[in-house]
PDB file of C-alpha atoms in Angstrom:
ATOM      1  CA  MET P   1     -20.160  22.032  -0.641  1.00 64.00           C
ATOM      2  CA  ARG P   2     -16.107  21.854  -1.783  1.00 77.00           C
ATOM      3  CA  ARG P   3     -14.826  19.671  -0.523  1.00 87.00           C
ATOM      4  CA  ALA P   4     -11.501  19.223   0.870  1.00 94.00           C
ATOM      5  CA  ILE P   5      -9.255  16.991  -0.953  1.00 96.00           C
ATOM      6  CA  VAL P   6      -5.523  16.033   0.701  1.00 96.00           C
ATOM      7  CA  ILE P   7      -4.176  12.847  -1.908  1.00 96.00           C
ATOM      8  CA  VAL P   8      -1.136  11.573  -0.935  1.00 96.00           C
ATOM      9  CA  GLY P   9       1.264   9.840  -3.495  1.00 95.00           C
ATOM     10  CA  LYS P  10       4.678   8.575  -1.879  1.00 94.00           C
ATOM     11  CA  LYS P  11       5.977  11.726  -0.159  1.00 95.00           C
ATOM     12  CA  PRO P  12       6.699  11.500   3.413  1.00 95.00           C
ATOM     13  CA  LYS P  13       3.838  11.173   5.707  1.00 94.00           C
ATOM     14  CA  MET P  14       4.362  14.014   7.421  1.00 95.00           C
ATOM     15  CA  ARG P  15       3.737  15.901   4.533  1.00 96.00           C
ATOM     16  CA  TYR P  16       1.404  15.024   4.171  1.00 97.00           C
ATOM     17  CA  VAL P  17      -0.166  15.551   8.424  1.00 96.00           C
ATOM     18  CA  THR P  18       1.276  19.056   8.460  1.00 96.00           C
ATOM     19  CA  ALA P  19      -1.039  19.258   4.574  1.00 96.00           C
ATOM     20  CA  CYS P  20      -4.327  18.033   6.994  1.00 96.00           C
ATOM     21  CA  ILE P  21      -3.558  20.980   9.943  1.00 96.00           C
ATOM     22  CA  THR P  22      -3.776  22.997   7.510  1.00 96.00           C
ATOM     23  CA  LEU P  23      -7.080  22.797   6.716  1.00 96.00           C
ATOM     24  CA  PHE P  24      -7.826  21.937  10.525  1.00 95.00           C
ATOM     25  CA  ASN P  25      -6.329  25.743  10.831  1.00 95.00           C
ATOM     26  CA  ARG P  26      -7.625  27.175   8.511  1.00 94.00           C
ATOM     27  CA  GLY P  27     -11.016  25.699   9.633  1.00 93.00           C
ATOM     28  CA  GLU P  28     -12.944  22.153   8.022  1.00 93.00           C
ATOM     29  CA  LYS P  29     -14.455  20.553   9.855  1.00 94.00           C
ATOM     30  CA  GLU P  30     -13.722  17.216   6.698  1.00 95.00           C
ATOM     31  CA  VAL P  31     -11.170  16.506   4.927  1.00 96.00           C
ATOM     32  CA  LEU P  32     -11.105  13.295   1.722  1.00 96.00           C
ATOM     33  CA  LEU P  33      -7.535  11.779   1.623  1.00 97.00           C
ATOM     34  CA  ARG P  34      -6.893   9.738  -1.219  1.00 96.00           C
ATOM     35  CA  ALA P  35      -4.795   7.537  -2.822  1.00 95.00           C
ATOM     36  CA  ARG P  36      -4.017   4.954  -5.216  1.00 92.00           C
ATOM     37  CA  GLY P  37      -1.864   1.715  -5.467  1.00 89.00           C
ATOM     38  CA  ARG P  38       1.274   1.595  -3.782  1.00 89.00           C
ATOM     39  CA  SER P  39       0.740   4.643  -2.078  1.00 93.00           C
ATOM     40  CA  ILE P  40      -2.603   3.587   0.274  1.00 93.00           C
ATOM     41  CA  SER P  41      -0.806   1.894   3.077  1.00 91.00           C
ATOM     42  CA  ASN P  42       0.422   5.983   3.195  1.00 93.00           C
ATOM     43  CA  CYS P  43      -2.717   7.456   3.275  1.00 95.00           C
ATOM     44  CA  ILE P  44      -4.104   4.977   5.555  1.00 94.00           C
ATOM     45  CA  ASP P  45      -1.197   5.772   8.244  1.00 93.00           C
ATOM     46  CA  VAL P  46      -1.936   9.196   7.681  1.00 95.00           C
ATOM     47  CA  ALA P  47      -5.255   8.753   9.087  1.00 95.00           C
ATOM     48  CA  LEU P  48      -3.643   6.792  11.606  1.00 93.00           C
ATOM     49  CA  LEU P  49      -0.906   8.882  12.792  1.00 93.00           C
ATOM     50  CA  LEU P  50      -3.252  12.578  12.690  1.00 95.00           C
ATOM     51  CA  LYS P  51      -5.892  10.663  14.775  1.00 93.00           C
ATOM     52  CA  LYS P  52      -2.840   9.156  17.400  1.00 91.00           C
ATOM     53  CA  SER P  53      -0.514  12.260  17.823  1.00 92.00           C
ATOM     54  CA  PHE P  54      -2.838  15.107  16.821  1.00 94.00           C
ATOM     55  CA  TYR P  55      -6.973  15.607  17.409  1.00 94.00           C
ATOM     56  CA  SER P  56      -7.795  12.400  19.496  1.00 92.00           C
ATOM     57  CA  THR P  57     -10.778  13.296  19.431  1.00 93.00           C
ATOM     58  CA  LEU P  58     -10.649  12.821  15.381  1.00 94.00           C
ATOM     59  CA  ARG P  59     -12.953  10.094  13.443  1.00 94.00           C
ATOM     60  CA  ILE P  60     -12.824   8.515  10.748  1.00 94.00           C
ATOM     61  CA  LYS P  61     -16.457   9.332   9.047  1.00 94.00           C
ATOM     62  CA  ASN P  62     -16.301   6.864   5.852  1.00 94.00           C
ATOM     63  CA  ILE P  63     -13.212   4.812   3.846  1.00 94.00           C
ATOM     64  CA  SER P  64     -14.392   3.680   0.367  1.00 93.00           C
ATOM     65  CA  LEU P  65     -12.934   1.458  -2.273  1.00 92.00           C
ATOM     66  CA  GLY P  66     -12.507   1.457  -5.888  1.00 90.00           C
ATOM     67  CA  CYS P  67     -10.730   1.294  -8.274  1.00 87.00           C
ATOM     68  CA  ASP P  68     -10.061   3.529 -11.590  1.00 86.00           C
ATOM     69  CA  GLU P  69      -8.919   2.895 -15.289  1.00 84.00           C
ATOM     70  CA  ALA P  70      -5.418   3.937 -16.282  1.00 78.00           C
ATOM     71  CA  GLU P  71      -3.888   4.433 -19.402  1.00 76.00           C
ATOM     72  CA  LEU P  72      -0.572   2.407 -19.412  1.00 72.00           C
ATOM     73  CA  ASP P  73       2.008   4.223 -22.681  1.00 73.00           C
ATOM     74  CA  GLY P  74      -0.156   3.177 -25.388  1.00 72.00           C
ATOM     75  CA  ASP P  75      -3.043   1.153 -25.602  1.00 76.00           C
ATOM     76  CA  LYS P  76      -2.429  -0.763 -22.330  1.00 78.00           C
ATOM     77  CA  LYS P  77      -5.123  -0.668 -19.934  1.00 78.00           C
ATOM     78  CA  ARG P  78      -4.889  -1.120 -15.933  1.00 82.00           C
ATOM     79  CA  TYR P  79      -6.867  -1.216 -13.356  1.00 84.00           C
ATOM     80  CA  VAL P  80      -5.486   0.569 -10.672  1.00 89.00           C
ATOM     81  CA  SER P  81      -6.586   0.040  -6.552  1.00 91.00           C
ATOM     82  CA  PHE P  82      -7.791   3.835  -4.960  1.00 93.00           C
ATOM     83  CA  ILE P  83      -9.190   4.310  -0.662  1.00 94.00           C
ATOM     84  CA  GLU P  84     -11.204   7.567  -0.451  1.00 95.00           C
ATOM     85  CA  ILE P  85     -10.721   7.670   3.747  1.00 96.00           C
ATOM     86  CA  LEU P  86     -12.782  10.719   5.241  1.00 96.00           C
ATOM     87  CA  ILE P  87     -11.996  12.406   8.408  1.00 96.00           C
ATOM     88  CA  SER P  88     -14.095  14.375  10.328  1.00 95.00           C
ATOM     89  CA  LEU P  89     -12.667  16.576  13.297  1.00 92.00           C
ATOM     90  CA  ASN P  90     -16.737  16.626  14.678  1.00 80.00           C
TER      91      ASN P  90
ATOM     92  CA  MET Z   1     -18.960 -18.244  15.659  1.00 64.00           C
ATOM     93  CA  ARG Z   2     -15.913 -18.472  13.424  1.00 77.00           C
ATOM     94  CA  ARG Z   3     -14.702 -16.539  10.457  1.00 87.00           C
ATOM     95  CA  ALA Z   4     -13.364 -16.907   7.918  1.00 93.00           C
ATOM     96  CA  ILE Z   5      -9.744 -14.625   7.526  1.00 96.00           C
ATOM     97  CA  VAL Z   6      -7.729 -14.687   4.718  1.00 96.00           C
ATOM     98  CA  ILE Z   7      -4.855 -12.818   5.846  1.00 96.00           C
ATOM     99  CA  VAL Z   8      -3.069 -10.861   2.446  1.00 96.00           C
ATOM    100  CA  GLY Z   9       0.315 -10.679   2.038  1.00 95.00           C
ATOM    101  CA  LYS Z  10       2.973 -10.074  -0.818  1.00 94.00           C
ATOM    102  CA  LYS Z  11       1.787 -13.173  -3.626  1.00 95.00           C
ATOM    103  CA  PRO Z  12      -0.195 -12.386  -6.383  1.00 95.00           C
ATOM    104  CA  LYS Z  13      -3.402 -11.672  -6.552  1.00 94.00           C
ATOM    105  CA  MET Z  14      -4.595 -14.895  -8.041  1.00 95.00           C
ATOM    106  CA  ARG Z  15      -3.327 -16.845  -4.702  1.00 96.00           C
ATOM    107  CA  TYR Z  16      -5.222 -14.964  -2.091  1.00 97.00           C
ATOM    108  CA  VAL Z  17      -8.819 -14.251  -4.394  1.00 96.00           C
ATOM    109  CA  THR Z  18      -8.547 -18.530  -4.501  1.00 96.00           C
ATOM    110  CA  ALA Z  19      -8.101 -18.468  -1.398  1.00 96.00           C
ATOM    111  CA  CYS Z  20     -11.561 -16.685  -0.883  1.00 96.00           C
ATOM    112  CA  ILE Z  21     -13.074 -18.509  -3.551  1.00 96.00           C
ATOM    113  CA  THR Z  22     -12.854 -22.359  -2.425  1.00 96.00           C
ATOM    114  CA  LEU Z  23     -13.909 -20.160   0.998  1.00 96.00           C
ATOM    115  CA  PHE Z  24     -17.124 -18.742  -0.680  1.00 95.00           C
ATOM    116  CA  ASN Z  25     -17.558 -22.181  -1.794  1.00 95.00           C
ATOM    117  CA  ARG Z  26     -17.819 -24.584   0.921  1.00 94.00           C
ATOM    118  CA  GLY Z  27     -20.289 -22.620   2.460  1.00 93.00           C
ATOM    119  CA  GLU Z  28     -19.470 -19.306   3.476  1.00 93.00           C
ATOM    120  CA  LYS Z  29     -21.599 -16.389   3.513  1.00 94.00           C
ATOM    121  CA  GLU Z  30     -18.493 -14.161   4.342  1.00 95.00           C
ATOM    122  CA  VAL Z  31     -14.876 -14.431   4.676  1.00 96.00           C
ATOM    123  CA  LEU Z  32     -12.580 -10.949   5.581  1.00 96.00           C
ATOM    124  CA  LEU Z  33      -9.678 -10.065   4.227  1.00 97.00           C
ATOM    125  CA  ARG Z  34      -6.796  -8.586   6.327  1.00 96.00           C
ATOM    126  CA  ALA Z  35      -3.312  -6.759   5.305  1.00 95.00           C
ATOM    127  CA  ARG Z  36      -0.562  -4.769   6.767  1.00 92.00           C
ATOM    128  CA  GLY Z  37       1.233  -3.287   6.281  1.00 89.00           C
ATOM    129  CA  ARG Z  38       2.722  -2.502   2.186  1.00 89.00           C
ATOM    130  CA  SER Z  39      -0.017  -5.830   1.362  1.00 93.00           C
ATOM    131  CA  ILE Z  40      -2.844  -3.094   2.063  1.00 93.00           C
ATOM    132  CA  SER Z  41      -2.973  -2.358  -1.429  1.00 92.00           C
ATOM    133  CA  ASN Z  42      -2.823  -5.961  -2.942  1.00 93.00           C
ATOM    134  CA  CYS Z  43      -5.531  -6.340  -0.278  1.00 95.00           C
ATOM    135  CA  ILE Z  44      -7.594  -4.661  -1.651  1.00 94.00           C
ATOM    136  CA  ASP Z  45      -7.544  -5.732  -5.655  1.00 93.00           C
ATOM    137  CA  VAL Z  46      -8.368  -8.502  -3.687  1.00 95.00           C
ATOM    138  CA  ALA Z  47     -10.736  -7.419  -2.874  1.00 95.00           C
ATOM    139  CA  LEU Z  48     -12.643  -5.802  -6.290  1.00 93.00           C
ATOM    140  CA  LEU Z  49     -10.701  -8.551  -8.207  1.00 93.00           C
ATOM    141  CA  LEU Z  50     -13.702 -11.006  -6.850  1.00 95.00           C
ATOM    142  CA  LYS Z  51     -16.168  -8.288  -7.508  1.00 93.00           C
ATOM    143  CA  LYS Z  52     -14.986  -7.673 -10.024  1.00 91.00           C
ATOM    144  CA  SER Z  53     -14.711 -10.417 -12.339  1.00 92.00           C
ATOM    145  CA  PHE Z  54     -16.636 -13.607  -9.908  1.00 94.00           C
ATOM    146  CA  TYR Z  55     -19.171 -12.789  -8.171  1.00 94.00           C
ATOM    147  CA  SER Z  56     -20.916  -9.184  -9.113  1.00 92.00           C
ATOM    148  CA  THR Z  57     -23.389 -10.026  -5.686  1.00 93.00           C
ATOM    149  CA  LEU Z  58     -20.640  -9.482  -3.514  1.00 94.00           C
ATOM    150  CA  ARG Z  59     -20.537  -7.301  -1.146  1.00 94.00           C
ATOM    151  CA  ILE Z  60     -18.202  -4.956   0.487  1.00 94.00           C
ATOM    152  CA  LYS Z  61     -19.510  -5.331   3.625  1.00 94.00           C
ATOM    153  CA  ASN Z  62     -17.367  -2.843   6.651  1.00 94.00           C
ATOM    154  CA  ILE Z  63     -13.816  -1.447   6.591  1.00 94.00           C
ATOM    155  CA  SER Z  64     -12.083  -0.741   9.598  1.00 93.00           C
ATOM    156  CA  LEU Z  65      -8.652   0.350   9.989  1.00 92.00           C
ATOM    157  CA  GLY Z  66      -5.971   0.043  12.736  1.00 90.00           C
ATOM    158  CA  CYS Z  67      -2.512  -0.569  13.919  1.00 87.00           C
ATOM    159  CA  ASP Z  68      -0.851  -2.743  14.596  1.00 86.00           C
ATOM    160  CA  GLU Z  69       2.745  -2.409  17.477  1.00 84.00           C
ATOM    161  CA  ALA Z  70       4.969  -5.064  15.531  1.00 78.00           C
ATOM    162  CA  GLU Z  71       8.625  -5.500  17.251  1.00 76.00           C
ATOM    163  CA  LEU Z  72      11.478  -5.365  15.034  1.00 72.00           C
ATOM    164  CA  ASP Z  73      14.990  -6.806  16.574  1.00 73.00           C
ATOM    165  CA  GLY Z  74      15.399  -5.667  19.299  1.00 72.00           C
ATOM    166  CA  ASP Z  75      13.911  -3.369  21.888  1.00 76.00           C
ATOM    167  CA  LYS Z  76      12.779  -0.999  18.380  1.00 78.00           C
ATOM    168  CA  LYS Z  77       9.007  -1.218  17.654  1.00 78.00           C
ATOM    169  CA  ARG Z  78       7.366  -0.085  15.109  1.00 81.00           C
ATOM    170  CA  TYR Z  79       3.177   1.004  14.049  1.00 84.00           C
ATOM    171  CA  VAL Z  80       1.838   0.125  11.191  1.00 89.00           C
ATOM    172  CA  SER Z  81      -0.871   0.396   9.309  1.00 91.00           C
ATOM    173  CA  PHE Z  82      -4.056  -3.002   8.895  1.00 93.00           C
ATOM    174  CA  ILE Z  83      -7.374  -3.019   6.971  1.00 94.00           C
ATOM    175  CA  GLU Z  84      -9.807  -5.284   7.221  1.00 95.00           C
ATOM    176  CA  ILE Z  85     -12.142  -5.356   4.744  1.00 96.00           C
ATOM    177  CA  LEU Z  86     -15.247  -7.919   5.566  1.00 96.00           C
ATOM    178  CA  ILE Z  87     -16.929  -9.402   2.098  1.00 96.00           C
ATOM    179  CA  SER Z  88     -20.398 -11.255   1.806  1.00 95.00           C
ATOM    180  CA  LEU Z  89     -22.470 -12.706  -0.975  1.00 92.00           C
ATOM    181  CA  ASN Z  90     -25.459 -11.945   0.936  1.00 80.00           C
TER     182      ASN Z  90
END
């Protein structure tokens, strides 16, 4: 099954909130929020804002953490942690 | 049961990693990592670093999200999201 994903970055939270609302309005039951590094707190804010202000029945179905390998210019490698929050309307 | 808590802030990650290692060495089986706002990504890094570099058997037992009400100077109220990661050696 194709899953709706919203990648959260550094833009204002409401952009991502709106993106999620659009997806839910199109009939999606689940949306995966994903963010890396410093955007992680933004991602959590988005999930909580959706629950608090828009969908009181929203459930945080799963949270997973991990790290991606990011290549900086040249040979340097760095690990960047990411979070994935699966939110569900059911 | 009293639970060992490490509150993760903006200091270098290794400080918090060391704090956790000290707790595990004292016999704790579980440590709760907690962080708010922008320190959240630091907190996730600490958990992953512990798993990756120190305790290969470390398990992320639970992750919870929420928001605290923080009072700024005066009457302003703001919501700050937090994360709690429960890590376990078992």
